[in-house]
Amino acid sequence: MGEKMRVADAIVKCIELEGIKKAFCVPGESYLPLMDSIYDSEHVDLISTRHEGGAAFMAEAYGKATRKPGIAMATRGVGGANLAIGVHTAYQDSTPMVVFLGQVHRKFRGREGFQEVELDQFFGHIAKWTVELRDAERTPELIQRAFRIAQTGRPGPVIVSLPEDVLVEKTEMTFGSPVSVPAPQPAPKEISRVQELLKKAERPVILAGGGVIASNGEPLLLQFAEKHEIPVVASFRRHDVFPNGHQLYAGHAGLGIFPSVLNTLRQADLIIAIGTRLSEVTTQDYSVFNEEQKLVHIDIEYNTLGKVYNPNVGIVSDAKSALKSLNEMELERQWKDWSTQRRNDYLKDLEAEFPEEEQWINMRDVIRTLQDNLPEGAIITNDAGNFAGWLHSYYSFNMPKTYIGPTSGAMGYGLPAAIGAKTACPEKTVVSLSGDGGFMMTVQELETAARCDIPVIALIFNNSLYGTIRMHQEMHYPERVIGTELGLVDFAKMSESLGVHAVRVNTNEEFAKALEEALAAKKPCVIEVMTNPEQISTNHTVSSIRKKSKQYA
Ligand SMILES: Cc1ncc(C[n+]2csc(CCOP(=O)(O)OP(=O)(O)O)c2C)c(N)n1
Ligand SMILES: [Mg+2]
């Protein structure tokens, strides 16, 4: 016999059963009973935020850091609209997440009640599953199913709509076990086919993505690459999938890709893509592969295979299970010359110097300072913007689970993601990197960090520009500046007013000192780095783009 309990209590019990410790919300009157149940929970903390977009990013990053679904809660259509960016990010990034949205009374449904929205239609396209809880008796079934769908196969966001009257109903509830995530493995026949392709290959490359990270397959990937000396390229914003300082690491397939990485992918005659959906960015606008290349594509989701490229061998498998089988494969071959050549080419790109104006802070040195001073295992979270080019090119991620960035390219992600990650891994140092544009989109969450005492270090690179778009604007419409300039905000002052210690820096020495202090402070800290608006990317200035466009005019 089950236990008689409120629906709201049963939902919290499901959260507890999954071992999830935090929920991020903006409160609403539509789901007060749920908040009230968390009041009694000894296992789940509620973190109330300043905007549902912030709450959703926090939950998404919590999901990335723990691999358990991050929980976001919001009220009806208004809260749902605000948190959509985090749901979209969880979808694109394949991150487990469960959103609980208050909904109007069951009796009022369909009349366009106060803030009513058809949440399934609203989120249908960006959520993995949507469901409305209409019968109290079905609470454990549907909520536990929501947790299952969020975590299994290709993980993603699930939206649960909760009519306000259902939350207070009491009924007998019986719960199932928490989700154990199935990890399907390749059939021996499939591994033989990979073996055949590898036997014939002269220039194999492993392209490793988020599936490897999600399955904790990083050590087995390292073992596989080392066994045969195959070069490894990380897919977009999955830098920490393979140690960047390793001789087999050949770079990152992201925005502003190094020519050497492009060449590695283009020259390869066999690509072994593991746990990647071969996104637009990773494949450089679907341009990197050619018909002569052979493709082995391993992914946990049937629909990922053949969605972009038709693989020669497509295997539905958990990435870690697949790597385990690949490591047992008999193959007396290594590709040392090829991998050394790809590494050396990559190192040439990495070491190429792009002089920056001396009167401004040197961005490469900022990244070096981070590299030299962050403790082992520190997590870096990242926003969208050109400031990130320096991080992505020059920071060497050498430990698994040290990078959290949005493959969705969502601005405003960096700071709330750091807060979410820090709540998931309180023992780790967590540093966010953002541009002034992105930071301003979720700056209010500094107050959340201060109030809830979540000691993240937030770096802002302030060039008073939507720099990325300015760069594209200059490339396509030179000297026709519109919509990309921003006012100069004093972020240090603003952060202080939100309760966070902050400092503005103009030189590398000041930055090093500020970082040292922030690391020692164990409190949320902001470092505002004033950067050169002319230095629009790692290898372009505004004038160099203008000059180039004149040459071709
Ligand atoms: C939510 C969202 N809106 C718009 C964009 C388009 N976009 C990409 S980068 C960028 C400018 C980023 O400016 P900033 O954060 O200051 O970084 P910078 O490029 O100047 O370093 C914009 C508007 C986006 N990626 N996300
Ligand atoms: Mg900017």
PDB file of N, CA and C in Angstrom, residues 60 64 67 89-95 154-155 207-214 218 221 232-244 249 251-254 274-277 279 282 392 397 399-408 413:
ATOM      1  N   GLU A  60      20.367  24.232 -15.765  1.00  0.00           N
ATOM      2  CA  GLU A  60      21.030  23.554 -16.886  1.00  0.00           C
ATOM      3  C   GLU A  60      22.481  23.240 -16.533  1.00  0.00           C
ATOM      4  N   LYS A  64      24.566  19.787 -16.112  1.00  0.00           N
ATOM      5  CA  LYS A  64      25.837  19.454 -16.777  1.00  0.00           C
ATOM      6  C   LYS A  64      26.865  18.980 -15.745  1.00  0.00           C
ATOM      7  N   ARG A  67      25.179  15.601 -13.961  1.00  0.00           N
ATOM      8  CA  ARG A  67      24.547  14.640 -14.880  1.00  0.00           C
ATOM      9  C   ARG A  67      23.192  14.161 -14.357  1.00  0.00           C
ATOM     10  N   THR A  89      18.676  25.831 -24.401  1.00  0.00           N
ATOM     11  CA  THR A  89      20.082  25.471 -24.210  1.00  0.00           C
ATOM     12  C   THR A  89      20.202  24.014 -23.772  1.00  0.00           C
ATOM     13  N   ALA A  90      19.341  23.584 -22.843  1.00  0.00           N
ATOM     14  CA  ALA A  90      19.389  22.187 -22.399  1.00  0.00           C
ATOM     15  C   ALA A  90      19.105  21.251 -23.578  1.00  0.00           C
ATOM     16  N   TYR A  91      18.229  21.692 -24.467  1.00  0.00           N
ATOM     17  CA  TYR A  91      17.896  20.865 -25.631  1.00  0.00           C
ATOM     18  C   TYR A  91      19.096  20.750 -26.569  1.00  0.00           C
ATOM     19  N   GLN A  92      19.662  21.896 -26.926  1.00  0.00           N
ATOM     20  CA  GLN A  92      20.784  21.881 -27.874  1.00  0.00           C
ATOM     21  C   GLN A  92      22.017  21.202 -27.273  1.00  0.00           C
ATOM     22  N   ASP A  93      22.187  21.368 -25.964  1.00  0.00           N
ATOM     23  CA  ASP A  93      23.376  20.834 -25.297  1.00  0.00           C
ATOM     24  C   ASP A  93      23.174  19.415 -24.762  1.00  0.00           C
ATOM     25  N   SER A  94      21.975  18.855 -24.963  1.00  0.00           N
ATOM     26  CA  SER A  94      21.655  17.506 -24.469  1.00  0.00           C
ATOM     27  C   SER A  94      21.895  17.384 -22.970  1.00  0.00           C
ATOM     28  N   THR A  95      21.325  18.317 -22.223  1.00  0.00           N
ATOM     29  CA  THR A  95      21.515  18.336 -20.776  1.00  0.00           C
ATOM     30  C   THR A  95      20.224  17.892 -20.084  1.00  0.00           C
ATOM     31  N   ARG A 154      19.314  10.405 -25.601  1.00  0.00           N
ATOM     32  CA  ARG A 154      19.936  11.740 -25.639  1.00  0.00           C
ATOM     33  C   ARG A 154      19.259  12.578 -24.559  1.00  0.00           C
ATOM     34  N   PRO A 155      19.985  12.981 -23.518  1.00  0.00           N
ATOM     35  CA  PRO A 155      19.322  13.726 -22.438  1.00  0.00           C
ATOM     36  C   PRO A 155      18.771  15.058 -22.935  1.00  0.00           C
ATOM     37  N   LEU A 207      36.608  12.346 -33.360  1.00  0.00           N
ATOM     38  CA  LEU A 207      35.915  13.600 -33.069  1.00  0.00           C
ATOM     39  C   LEU A 207      35.012  13.323 -31.869  1.00  0.00           C
ATOM     40  N   ALA A 208      35.380  13.914 -30.725  1.00  0.00           N
ATOM     41  CA  ALA A 208      34.715  13.519 -29.476  1.00  0.00           C
ATOM     42  C   ALA A 208      33.808  14.627 -28.968  1.00  0.00           C
ATOM     43  N   GLY A 209      32.605  14.244 -28.540  1.00  0.00           N
ATOM     44  CA  GLY A 209      31.632  15.241 -28.114  1.00  0.00           C
ATOM     45  C   GLY A 209      31.081  15.013 -26.720  1.00  0.00           C
ATOM     46  N   GLY A 210      29.971  15.703 -26.462  1.00  0.00           N
ATOM     47  CA  GLY A 210      29.358  15.729 -25.136  1.00  0.00           C
ATOM     48  C   GLY A 210      28.926  14.366 -24.621  1.00  0.00           C
ATOM     49  N   GLY A 211      28.656  13.429 -25.517  1.00  0.00           N
ATOM     50  CA  GLY A 211      28.248  12.090 -25.086  1.00  0.00           C
ATOM     51  C   GLY A 211      29.349  11.405 -24.296  1.00  0.00           C
ATOM     52  N   VAL A 212      30.604  11.687 -24.673  1.00  0.00           N
ATOM     53  CA  VAL A 212      31.736  11.097 -23.946  1.00  0.00           C
ATOM     54  C   VAL A 212      31.764  11.661 -22.531  1.00  0.00           C
ATOM     55  N   ILE A 213      31.507  12.954 -22.427  1.00  0.00           N
ATOM     56  CA  ILE A 213      31.512  13.616 -21.117  1.00  0.00           C
ATOM     57  C   ILE A 213      30.332  13.111 -20.276  1.00  0.00           C
ATOM     58  N   ALA A 214      29.151  13.048 -20.906  1.00  0.00           N
ATOM     59  CA  ALA A 214      27.941  12.639 -20.181  1.00  0.00           C
ATOM     60  C   ALA A 214      28.070  11.220 -19.630  1.00  0.00           C
ATOM     61  N   GLU A 218      35.691   9.843 -20.530  1.00  0.00           N
ATOM     62  CA  GLU A 218      36.961  10.516 -20.868  1.00  0.00           C
ATOM     63  C   GLU A 218      38.184   9.627 -20.684  1.00  0.00           C
ATOM     64  N   LEU A 221      38.388   7.178 -23.489  1.00  0.00           N
ATOM     65  CA  LEU A 221      38.744   7.843 -24.749  1.00  0.00           C
ATOM     66  C   LEU A 221      40.262   8.029 -24.812  1.00  0.00           C
ATOM     67  N   VAL A 232      42.904  13.366 -31.624  1.00  0.00           N
ATOM     68  CA  VAL A 232      41.549  13.642 -31.127  1.00  0.00           C
ATOM     69  C   VAL A 232      41.218  15.120 -31.316  1.00  0.00           C
ATOM     70  N   VAL A 233      40.045  15.384 -31.881  1.00  0.00           N
ATOM     71  CA  VAL A 233      39.526  16.749 -31.979  1.00  0.00           C
ATOM     72  C   VAL A 233      38.284  16.827 -31.090  1.00  0.00           C
ATOM     73  N   ALA A 234      38.197  17.904 -30.298  1.00  0.00           N
ATOM     74  CA  ALA A 234      37.013  18.098 -29.444  1.00  0.00           C
ATOM     75  C   ALA A 234      35.935  18.804 -30.247  1.00  0.00           C
ATOM     76  N   SER A 235      34.686  18.380 -30.082  1.00  0.00           N
ATOM     77  CA  SER A 235      33.604  19.068 -30.789  1.00  0.00           C
ATOM     78  C   SER A 235      33.321  20.403 -30.088  1.00  0.00           C
ATOM     79  N   PHE A 236      32.452  21.200 -30.690  1.00  0.00           N
ATOM     80  CA  PHE A 236      32.172  22.569 -30.247  1.00  0.00           C
ATOM     81  C   PHE A 236      31.826  22.630 -28.757  1.00  0.00           C
ATOM     82  N   ARG A 237      32.604  23.420 -28.043  1.00  0.00           N
ATOM     83  CA  ARG A 237      32.381  23.653 -26.610  1.00  0.00           C
ATOM     84  C   ARG A 237      32.372  22.381 -25.765  1.00  0.00           C
ATOM     85  N   ARG A 238      33.186  21.415 -26.199  1.00  0.00           N
ATOM     86  CA  ARG A 238      33.395  20.219 -25.376  1.00  0.00           C
ATOM     87  C   ARG A 238      34.909  20.077 -25.164  1.00  0.00           C
ATOM     88  N   HIS A 239      35.547  21.202 -24.848  1.00  0.00           N
ATOM     89  CA  HIS A 239      37.012  21.261 -24.742  1.00  0.00           C
ATOM     90  C   HIS A 239      37.593  20.229 -23.790  1.00  0.00           C
ATOM     91  N   ASP A 240      36.867  19.976 -22.684  1.00  0.00           N
ATOM     92  CA  ASP A 240      37.445  19.155 -21.622  1.00  0.00           C
ATOM     93  C   ASP A 240      37.244  17.661 -21.852  1.00  0.00           C
ATOM     94  N   VAL A 241      36.853  17.282 -23.060  1.00  0.00           N
ATOM     95  CA  VAL A 241      36.636  15.867 -23.351  1.00  0.00           C
ATOM     96  C   VAL A 241      37.965  15.107 -23.420  1.00  0.00           C
ATOM     97  N   PHE A 242      39.057  15.842 -23.693  1.00  0.00           N
ATOM     98  CA  PHE A 242      40.374  15.210 -23.859  1.00  0.00           C
ATOM     99  C   PHE A 242      41.418  16.204 -23.378  1.00  0.00           C
ATOM    100  N   PRO A 243      42.473  15.732 -22.681  1.00  0.00           N
ATOM    101  CA  PRO A 243      43.456  16.691 -22.151  1.00  0.00           C
ATOM    102  C   PRO A 243      44.137  17.499 -23.255  1.00  0.00           C
ATOM    103  N   ASN A 244      43.976  18.811 -23.192  1.00  0.00           N
ATOM    104  CA  ASN A 244      44.459  19.678 -24.280  1.00  0.00           C
ATOM    105  C   ASN A 244      45.974  19.700 -24.393  1.00  0.00           C
ATOM    106  N   TYR A 249      46.136  15.494 -28.706  1.00  0.00           N
ATOM    107  CA  TYR A 249      45.070  16.489 -28.863  1.00  0.00           C
ATOM    108  C   TYR A 249      45.377  17.366 -30.071  1.00  0.00           C
ATOM    109  N   GLY A 251      43.092  19.771 -31.281  1.00  0.00           N
ATOM    110  CA  GLY A 251      42.365  21.044 -31.297  1.00  0.00           C
ATOM    111  C   GLY A 251      40.863  20.898 -31.167  1.00  0.00           C
ATOM    112  N   HIS A 252      40.207  22.036 -31.324  1.00  0.00           N
ATOM    113  CA  HIS A 252      38.796  22.180 -31.025  1.00  0.00           C
ATOM    114  C   HIS A 252      38.055  22.645 -32.272  1.00  0.00           C
ATOM    115  N   ALA A 253      36.965  21.938 -32.601  1.00  0.00           N
ATOM    116  CA  ALA A 253      36.176  22.322 -33.777  1.00  0.00           C
ATOM    117  C   ALA A 253      35.089  23.298 -33.344  1.00  0.00           C
ATOM    118  N   GLY A 254      35.469  24.564 -33.199  1.00  0.00           N
ATOM    119  CA  GLY A 254      34.500  25.555 -32.730  1.00  0.00           C
ATOM    120  C   GLY A 254      34.467  26.764 -33.633  1.00  0.00           C
ATOM    121  N   ILE A 274      32.278  10.312 -31.856  1.00  0.00           N
ATOM    122  CA  ILE A 274      31.709   9.642 -30.674  1.00  0.00           C
ATOM    123  C   ILE A 274      30.964  10.652 -29.807  1.00  0.00           C
ATOM    124  N   GLY A 275      29.668  10.412 -29.636  1.00  0.00           N
ATOM    125  CA  GLY A 275      28.878  11.245 -28.726  1.00  0.00           C
ATOM    126  C   GLY A 275      28.790  12.689 -29.172  1.00  0.00           C
ATOM    127  N   THR A 276      28.657  12.890 -30.465  1.00  0.00           N
ATOM    128  CA  THR A 276      28.480  14.251 -31.000  1.00  0.00           C
ATOM    129  C   THR A 276      27.350  14.215 -32.014  1.00  0.00           C
ATOM    130  N   ARG A 277      26.561  15.297 -32.040  1.00  0.00           N
ATOM    131  CA  ARG A 277      25.485  15.309 -33.053  1.00  0.00           C
ATOM    132  C   ARG A 277      25.953  15.968 -34.336  1.00  0.00           C
ATOM    133  N   SER A 279      27.174  19.026 -35.058  1.00  0.00           N
ATOM    134  CA  SER A 279      26.398  20.264 -35.164  1.00  0.00           C
ATOM    135  C   SER A 279      26.939  21.175 -36.261  1.00  0.00           C
ATOM    136  N   THR A 282      30.395  22.512 -35.110  1.00  0.00           N
ATOM    137  CA  THR A 282      31.439  21.472 -35.147  1.00  0.00           C
ATOM    138  C   THR A 282      31.830  21.138 -36.584  1.00  0.00           C
ATOM    139  N   HIS A 392      38.944  29.973 -25.545  1.00  0.00           N
ATOM    140  CA  HIS A 392      38.812  28.750 -26.337  1.00  0.00           C
ATOM    141  C   HIS A 392      40.091  28.402 -27.073  1.00  0.00           C
ATOM    142  N   PHE A 397      42.553  22.977 -21.263  1.00  0.00           N
ATOM    143  CA  PHE A 397      41.714  22.183 -20.355  1.00  0.00           C
ATOM    144  C   PHE A 397      42.330  20.790 -20.241  1.00  0.00           C
ATOM    145  N   MET A 399      41.731  18.556 -17.451  1.00  0.00           N
ATOM    146  CA  MET A 399      41.012  17.594 -16.607  1.00  0.00           C
ATOM    147  C   MET A 399      39.560  17.512 -17.057  1.00  0.00           C
ATOM    148  N   PRO A 400      38.961  16.330 -16.949  1.00  0.00           N
ATOM    149  CA  PRO A 400      37.541  16.214 -17.302  1.00  0.00           C
ATOM    150  C   PRO A 400      36.683  17.108 -16.413  1.00  0.00           C
ATOM    151  N   LYS A 401      35.531  17.492 -16.951  1.00  0.00           N
ATOM    152  CA  LYS A 401      34.511  18.225 -16.179  1.00  0.00           C
ATOM    153  C   LYS A 401      35.015  19.564 -15.653  1.00  0.00           C
ATOM    154  N   THR A 402      35.750  20.272 -16.500  1.00  0.00           N
ATOM    155  CA  THR A 402      36.251  21.585 -16.088  1.00  0.00           C
ATOM    156  C   THR A 402      35.732  22.716 -16.969  1.00  0.00           C
ATOM    157  N   TYR A 403      34.921  22.392 -17.957  1.00  0.00           N
ATOM    158  CA  TYR A 403      34.395  23.439 -18.846  1.00  0.00           C
ATOM    159  C   TYR A 403      32.876  23.302 -18.946  1.00  0.00           C
ATOM    160  N   ILE A 404      32.170  24.409 -18.762  1.00  0.00           N
ATOM    161  CA  ILE A 404      30.714  24.412 -18.942  1.00  0.00           C
ATOM    162  C   ILE A 404      30.344  25.617 -19.799  1.00  0.00           C
ATOM    163  N   GLY A 405      29.977  25.340 -21.035  1.00  0.00           N
ATOM    164  CA  GLY A 405      29.621  26.442 -21.941  1.00  0.00           C
ATOM    165  C   GLY A 405      28.388  26.061 -22.736  1.00  0.00           C
ATOM    166  N   PRO A 406      27.677  27.035 -23.306  1.00  0.00           N
ATOM    167  CA  PRO A 406      26.449  26.731 -24.039  1.00  0.00           C
ATOM    168  C   PRO A 406      26.723  26.452 -25.515  1.00  0.00           C
ATOM    169  N   THR A 407      26.475  25.220 -25.965  1.00  0.00           N
ATOM    170  CA  THR A 407      26.598  25.004 -27.416  1.00  0.00           C
ATOM    171  C   THR A 407      25.469  25.743 -28.139  1.00  0.00           C
ATOM    172  N   SER A 408      24.468  26.168 -27.377  1.00  0.00           N
ATOM    173  CA  SER A 408      23.382  26.954 -27.974  1.00  0.00           C
ATOM    174  C   SER A 408      23.837  28.380 -28.282  1.00  0.00           C
ATOM    175  N   TYR A 413      24.635  33.309 -20.243  1.00  0.00           N
ATOM    176  CA  TYR A 413      24.783  31.980 -19.643  1.00  0.00           C
ATOM    177  C   TYR A 413      25.848  31.934 -18.546  1.00  0.00           C
TER     178      TYR A 413
END
